[in-house]
mmCIF file of C-alpha atoms in Angstrom:
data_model
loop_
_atom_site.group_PDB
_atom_site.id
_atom_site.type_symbol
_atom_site.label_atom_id
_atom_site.label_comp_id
_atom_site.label_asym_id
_atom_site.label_seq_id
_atom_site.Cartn_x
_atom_site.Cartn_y
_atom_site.Cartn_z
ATOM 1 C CA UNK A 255 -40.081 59.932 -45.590
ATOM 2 C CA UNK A 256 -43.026 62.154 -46.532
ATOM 3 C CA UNK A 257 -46.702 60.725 -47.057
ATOM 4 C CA UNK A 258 -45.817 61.439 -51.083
ATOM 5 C CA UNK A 259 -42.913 59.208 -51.399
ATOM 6 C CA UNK A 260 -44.269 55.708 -50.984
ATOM 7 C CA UNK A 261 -47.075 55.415 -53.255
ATOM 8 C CA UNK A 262 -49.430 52.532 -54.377
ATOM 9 C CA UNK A 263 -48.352 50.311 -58.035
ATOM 10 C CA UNK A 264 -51.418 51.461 -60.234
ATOM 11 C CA UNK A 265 -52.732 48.185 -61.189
ATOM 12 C CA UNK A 266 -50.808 46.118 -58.611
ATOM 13 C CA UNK A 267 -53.506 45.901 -55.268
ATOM 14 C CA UNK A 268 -51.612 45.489 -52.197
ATOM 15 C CA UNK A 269 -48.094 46.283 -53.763
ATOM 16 C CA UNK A 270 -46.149 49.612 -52.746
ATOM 17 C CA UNK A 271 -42.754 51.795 -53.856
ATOM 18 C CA UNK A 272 -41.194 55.218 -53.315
ATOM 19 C CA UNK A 273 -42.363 57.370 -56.087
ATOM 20 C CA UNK A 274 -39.390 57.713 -58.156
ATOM 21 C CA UNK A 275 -39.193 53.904 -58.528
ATOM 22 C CA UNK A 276 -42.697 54.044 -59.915
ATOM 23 C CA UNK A 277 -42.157 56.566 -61.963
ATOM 24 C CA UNK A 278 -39.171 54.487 -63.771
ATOM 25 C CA UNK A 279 -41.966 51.437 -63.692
ATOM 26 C CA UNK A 280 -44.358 53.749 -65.887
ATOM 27 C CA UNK A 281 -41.899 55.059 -68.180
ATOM 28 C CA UNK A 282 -40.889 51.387 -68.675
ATOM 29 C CA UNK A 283 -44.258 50.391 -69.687
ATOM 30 C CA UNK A 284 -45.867 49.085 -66.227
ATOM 31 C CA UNK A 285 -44.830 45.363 -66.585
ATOM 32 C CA UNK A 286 -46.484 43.234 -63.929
ATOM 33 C CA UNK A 287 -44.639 43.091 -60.795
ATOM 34 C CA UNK A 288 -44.031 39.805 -58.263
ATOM 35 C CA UNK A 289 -43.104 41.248 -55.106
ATOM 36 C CA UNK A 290 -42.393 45.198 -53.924
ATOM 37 C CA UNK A 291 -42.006 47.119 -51.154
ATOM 38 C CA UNK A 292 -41.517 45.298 -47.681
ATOM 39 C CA UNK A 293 -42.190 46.601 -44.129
ATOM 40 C CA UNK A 294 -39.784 46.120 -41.705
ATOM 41 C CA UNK A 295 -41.756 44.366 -39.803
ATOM 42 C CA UNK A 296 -42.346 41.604 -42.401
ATOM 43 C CA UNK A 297 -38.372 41.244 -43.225
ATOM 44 C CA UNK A 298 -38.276 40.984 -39.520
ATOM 45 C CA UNK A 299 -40.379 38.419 -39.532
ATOM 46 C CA UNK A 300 -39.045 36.449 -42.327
ATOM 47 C CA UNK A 301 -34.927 37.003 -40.765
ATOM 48 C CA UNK A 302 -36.128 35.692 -37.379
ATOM 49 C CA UNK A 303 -38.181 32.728 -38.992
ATOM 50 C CA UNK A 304 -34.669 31.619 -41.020
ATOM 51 C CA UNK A 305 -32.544 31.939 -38.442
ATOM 52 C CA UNK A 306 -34.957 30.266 -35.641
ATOM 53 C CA UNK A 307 -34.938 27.361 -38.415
ATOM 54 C CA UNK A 308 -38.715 27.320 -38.708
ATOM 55 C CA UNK A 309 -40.165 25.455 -42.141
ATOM 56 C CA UNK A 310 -40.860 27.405 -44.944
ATOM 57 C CA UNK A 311 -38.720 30.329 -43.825
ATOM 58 C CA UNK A 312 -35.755 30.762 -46.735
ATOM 59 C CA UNK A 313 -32.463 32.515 -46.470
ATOM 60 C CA UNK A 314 -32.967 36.122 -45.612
ATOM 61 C CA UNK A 315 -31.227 39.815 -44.856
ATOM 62 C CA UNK A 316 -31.492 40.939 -41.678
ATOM 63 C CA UNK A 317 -33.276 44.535 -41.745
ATOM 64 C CA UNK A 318 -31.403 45.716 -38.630
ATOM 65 C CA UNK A 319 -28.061 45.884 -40.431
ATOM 66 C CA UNK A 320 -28.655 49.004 -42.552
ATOM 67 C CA UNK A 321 -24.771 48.042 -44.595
ATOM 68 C CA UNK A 322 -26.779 45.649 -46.332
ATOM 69 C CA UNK A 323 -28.825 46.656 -49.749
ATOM 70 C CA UNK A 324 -32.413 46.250 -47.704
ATOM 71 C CA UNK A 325 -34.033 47.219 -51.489
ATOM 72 C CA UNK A 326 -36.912 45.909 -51.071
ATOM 73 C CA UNK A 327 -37.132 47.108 -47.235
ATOM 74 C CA UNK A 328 -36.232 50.474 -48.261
ATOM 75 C CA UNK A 329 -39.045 50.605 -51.052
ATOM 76 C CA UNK A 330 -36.733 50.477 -53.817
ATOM 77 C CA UNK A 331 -36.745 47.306 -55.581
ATOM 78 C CA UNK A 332 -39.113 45.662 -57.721
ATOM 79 C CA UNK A 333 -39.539 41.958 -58.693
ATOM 80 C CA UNK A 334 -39.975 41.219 -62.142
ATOM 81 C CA UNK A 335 -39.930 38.514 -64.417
ATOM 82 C CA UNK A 336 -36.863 39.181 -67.048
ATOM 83 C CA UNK A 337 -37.765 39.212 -70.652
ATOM 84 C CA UNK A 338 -35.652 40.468 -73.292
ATOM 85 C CA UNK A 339 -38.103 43.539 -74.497
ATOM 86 C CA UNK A 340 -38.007 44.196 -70.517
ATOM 87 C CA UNK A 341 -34.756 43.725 -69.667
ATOM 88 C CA UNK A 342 -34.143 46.801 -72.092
ATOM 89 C CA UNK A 343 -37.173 48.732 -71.241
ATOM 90 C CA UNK A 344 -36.053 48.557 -67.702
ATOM 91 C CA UNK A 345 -32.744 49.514 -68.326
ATOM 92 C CA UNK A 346 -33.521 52.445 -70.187
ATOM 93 C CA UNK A 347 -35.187 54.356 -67.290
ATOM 94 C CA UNK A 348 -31.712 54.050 -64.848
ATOM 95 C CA UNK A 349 -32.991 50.045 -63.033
ATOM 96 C CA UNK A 350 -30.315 47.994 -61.739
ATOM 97 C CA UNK A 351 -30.362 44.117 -61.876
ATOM 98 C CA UNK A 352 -27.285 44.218 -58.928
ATOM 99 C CA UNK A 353 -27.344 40.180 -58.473
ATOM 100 C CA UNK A 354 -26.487 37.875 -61.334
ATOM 101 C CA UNK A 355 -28.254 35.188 -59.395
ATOM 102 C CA UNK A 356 -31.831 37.298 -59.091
ATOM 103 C CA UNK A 357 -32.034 38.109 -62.848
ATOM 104 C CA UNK A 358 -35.748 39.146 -61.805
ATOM 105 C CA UNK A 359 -34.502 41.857 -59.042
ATOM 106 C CA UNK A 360 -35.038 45.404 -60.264
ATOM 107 C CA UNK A 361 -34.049 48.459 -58.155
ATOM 108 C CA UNK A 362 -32.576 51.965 -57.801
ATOM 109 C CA UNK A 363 -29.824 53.476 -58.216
ATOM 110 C CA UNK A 364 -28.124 54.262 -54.649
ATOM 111 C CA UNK A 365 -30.322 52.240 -53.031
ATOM 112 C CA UNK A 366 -28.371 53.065 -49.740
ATOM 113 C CA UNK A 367 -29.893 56.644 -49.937
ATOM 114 C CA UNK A 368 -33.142 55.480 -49.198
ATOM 115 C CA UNK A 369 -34.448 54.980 -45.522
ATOM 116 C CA UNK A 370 -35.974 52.060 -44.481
ATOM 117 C CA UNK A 371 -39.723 52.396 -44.379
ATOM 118 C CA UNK A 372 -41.744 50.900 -41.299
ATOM 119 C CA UNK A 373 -45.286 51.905 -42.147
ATOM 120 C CA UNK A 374 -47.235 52.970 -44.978
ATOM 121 C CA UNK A 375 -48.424 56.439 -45.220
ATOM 122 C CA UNK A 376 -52.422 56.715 -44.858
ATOM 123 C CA UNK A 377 -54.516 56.625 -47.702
ATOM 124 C CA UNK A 378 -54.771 59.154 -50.268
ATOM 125 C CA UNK A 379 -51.403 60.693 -48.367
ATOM 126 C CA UNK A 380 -52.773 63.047 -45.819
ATOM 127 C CA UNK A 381 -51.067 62.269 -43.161
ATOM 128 C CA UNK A 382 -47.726 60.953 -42.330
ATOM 129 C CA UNK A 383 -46.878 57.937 -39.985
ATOM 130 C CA UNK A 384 -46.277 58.502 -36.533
ATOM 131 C CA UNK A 385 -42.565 60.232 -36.167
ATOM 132 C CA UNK A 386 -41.644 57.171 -34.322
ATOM 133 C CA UNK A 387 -42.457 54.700 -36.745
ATOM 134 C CA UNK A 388 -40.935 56.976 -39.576
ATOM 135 C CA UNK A 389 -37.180 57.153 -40.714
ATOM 136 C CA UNK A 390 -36.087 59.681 -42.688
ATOM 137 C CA UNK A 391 -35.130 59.744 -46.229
ATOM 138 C CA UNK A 392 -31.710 59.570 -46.684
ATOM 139 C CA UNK A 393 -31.497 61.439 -50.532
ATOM 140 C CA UNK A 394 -29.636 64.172 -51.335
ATOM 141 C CA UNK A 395 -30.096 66.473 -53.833
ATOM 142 C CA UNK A 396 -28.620 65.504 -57.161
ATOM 143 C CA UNK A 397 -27.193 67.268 -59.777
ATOM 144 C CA UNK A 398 -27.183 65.846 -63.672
ATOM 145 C CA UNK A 399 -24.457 68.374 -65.341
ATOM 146 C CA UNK A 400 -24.079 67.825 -68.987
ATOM 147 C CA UNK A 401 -20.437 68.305 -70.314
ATOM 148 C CA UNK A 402 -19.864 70.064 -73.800
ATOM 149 C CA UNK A 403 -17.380 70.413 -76.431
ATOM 150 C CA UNK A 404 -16.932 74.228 -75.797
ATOM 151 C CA UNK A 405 -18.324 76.792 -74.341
ATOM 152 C CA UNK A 406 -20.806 77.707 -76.377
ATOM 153 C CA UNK A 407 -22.721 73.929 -76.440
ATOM 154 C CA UNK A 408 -22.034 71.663 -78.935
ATOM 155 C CA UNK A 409 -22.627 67.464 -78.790
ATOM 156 C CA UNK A 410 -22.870 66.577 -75.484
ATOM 157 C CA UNK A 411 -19.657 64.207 -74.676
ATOM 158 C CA UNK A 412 -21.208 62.521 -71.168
ATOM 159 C CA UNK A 413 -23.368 63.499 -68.538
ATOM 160 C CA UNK A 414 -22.627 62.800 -64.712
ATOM 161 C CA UNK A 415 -24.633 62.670 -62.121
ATOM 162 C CA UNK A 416 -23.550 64.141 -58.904
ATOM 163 C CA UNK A 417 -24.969 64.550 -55.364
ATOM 164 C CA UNK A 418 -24.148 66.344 -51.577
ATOM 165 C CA UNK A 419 -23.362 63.390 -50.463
ATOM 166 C CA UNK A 420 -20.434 62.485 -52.264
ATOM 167 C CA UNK A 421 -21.681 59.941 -55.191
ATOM 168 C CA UNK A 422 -21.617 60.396 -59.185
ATOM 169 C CA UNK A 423 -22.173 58.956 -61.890
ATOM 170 C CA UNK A 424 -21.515 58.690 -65.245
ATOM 171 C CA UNK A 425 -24.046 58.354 -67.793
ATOM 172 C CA UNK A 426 -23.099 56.790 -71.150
ATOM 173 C CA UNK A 427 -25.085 58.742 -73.146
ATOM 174 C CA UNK A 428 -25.709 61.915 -75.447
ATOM 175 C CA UNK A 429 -29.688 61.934 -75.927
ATOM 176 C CA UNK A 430 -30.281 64.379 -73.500
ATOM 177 C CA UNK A 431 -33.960 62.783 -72.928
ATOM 178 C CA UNK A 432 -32.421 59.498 -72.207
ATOM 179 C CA UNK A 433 -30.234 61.181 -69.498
ATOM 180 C CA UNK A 434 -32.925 62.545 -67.942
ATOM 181 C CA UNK A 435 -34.998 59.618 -67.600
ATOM 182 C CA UNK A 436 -31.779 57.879 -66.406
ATOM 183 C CA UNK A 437 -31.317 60.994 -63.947
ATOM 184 C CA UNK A 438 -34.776 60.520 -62.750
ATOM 185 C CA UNK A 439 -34.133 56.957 -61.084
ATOM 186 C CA UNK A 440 -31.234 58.614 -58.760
ATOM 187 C CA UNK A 441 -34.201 61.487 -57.485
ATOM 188 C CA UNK A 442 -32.692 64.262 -59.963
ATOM 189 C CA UNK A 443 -33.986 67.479 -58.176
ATOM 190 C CA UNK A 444 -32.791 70.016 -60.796
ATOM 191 C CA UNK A 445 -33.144 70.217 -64.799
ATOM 192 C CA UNK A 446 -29.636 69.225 -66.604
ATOM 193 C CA UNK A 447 -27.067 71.922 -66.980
ATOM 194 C CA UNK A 448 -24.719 72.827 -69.825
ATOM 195 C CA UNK A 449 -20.762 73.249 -68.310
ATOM 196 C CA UNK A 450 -17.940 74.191 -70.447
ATOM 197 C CA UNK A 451 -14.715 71.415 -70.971
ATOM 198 C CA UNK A 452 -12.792 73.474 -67.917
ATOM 199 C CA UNK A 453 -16.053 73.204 -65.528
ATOM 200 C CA UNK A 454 -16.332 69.305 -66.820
ATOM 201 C CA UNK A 455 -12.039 68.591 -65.528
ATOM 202 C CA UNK A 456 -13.360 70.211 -62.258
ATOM 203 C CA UNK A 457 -16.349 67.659 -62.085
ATOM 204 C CA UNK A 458 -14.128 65.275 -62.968
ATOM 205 C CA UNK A 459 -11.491 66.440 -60.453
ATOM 206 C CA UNK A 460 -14.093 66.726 -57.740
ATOM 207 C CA UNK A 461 -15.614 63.294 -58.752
ATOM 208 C CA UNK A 462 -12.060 61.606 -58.052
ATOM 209 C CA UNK A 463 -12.469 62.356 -54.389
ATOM 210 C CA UNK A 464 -16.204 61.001 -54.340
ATOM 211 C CA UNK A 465 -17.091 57.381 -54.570
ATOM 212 C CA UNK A 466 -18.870 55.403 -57.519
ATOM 213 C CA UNK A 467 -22.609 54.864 -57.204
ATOM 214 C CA UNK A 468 -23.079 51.182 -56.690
#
């Protein structure tokens, strides 16, 4: 995690995410936000407080078992409250409402890709935590490939979303803006590319072996 990646909510004190996801939050017209990021420590807190059975302490995911989502823990998860107009504004810039029962539960894309964050970076971002305190982020480089009719361009039939380590994507789409705002909330590290039909079967050949973003 660099110093640049977990970044203040402009107009939300106190409340933090990793850059990308407030980049998404912009584009989706900066809707007031409940709850954000989440130290480690605090989910710590809160797990040991549920399962110790102290009052007040709810129901909650233990941040030492990284094969659980840990959104929030990871910086990549936003609480907001659903309306329709955000519901679809939300949507549109690549957030995922993954539980039916947390309508209000925004987050990334991949979410798994992220590393769980321990302590904020220092104000203004320049320096970094100590390297103890610090876990690494887990992206990889993405690639958004738009597939054509022929090899000279055409309508775009789909783009997918690819990365090294082995997850795509598709995107239901053929606004080529809309898939790159989409391609933004999975950390999209390189501008959209134009491959021919034959290029687009390999994709889809090599996305066969790879596994489904969540």
């Amino acid at each position: 995690m660099s110093a640049l990646d977990v970044i203040p909510l402009p107009g939300q004190p106190g409340k933090h995410a990793r850059r990308v996801l407030v980049d998404a939050w912009r584009d989706a017209g900066s809707p007031p936000v409940t709850s954000a990021g989440r130290l480690y420590a605090e989910q710590k807190r809160l797990y040991d407080g549920w399962r110790a059975g102290k009052p007040g302490f709810n129901p909650a995911d233990n941040p030492d078992d990284e094969s659980q989502r840990l959104a929030h823990v990871r910086f990549g998860a936003l609480d907001i409250d659903p309306t329709p107009d955000r519901i679809r504004r939300l949507s549109g810039v690549g957030l995922i409402r993954p539980y039916s029962y947390e309508p209000w539960h925004w987050e990334l894309p991949s979410i798994r890709n992220y590393g769980i964050v321990r302590s904020l970076p220092a104000a203004g971002g320049s320096t970094t935590p100590p390297e103890e305190s610090e876990e690494d982020d887990m992206r990889s480089p993405a690639m958004l490939y738009t597939t054509a009719n022929d090899k000279l361009g055409g309508t775009p039939d789909s783009y997918i979303i690819t990365d090294t380590n082995g997850y795509y994507s598709v995107v239901n789409t053929s606004d080529s803006a809309h898939a790159t705002r989409l391609g933004k909330a999975y950390g999209i590290t390189v501008d959209a590319q134009w491959v021919t039909k034959s290029t687009a079967r390999q994709i889809a050949a090599d996305c066969a072996k790879m596994r489904p973003v969540n």
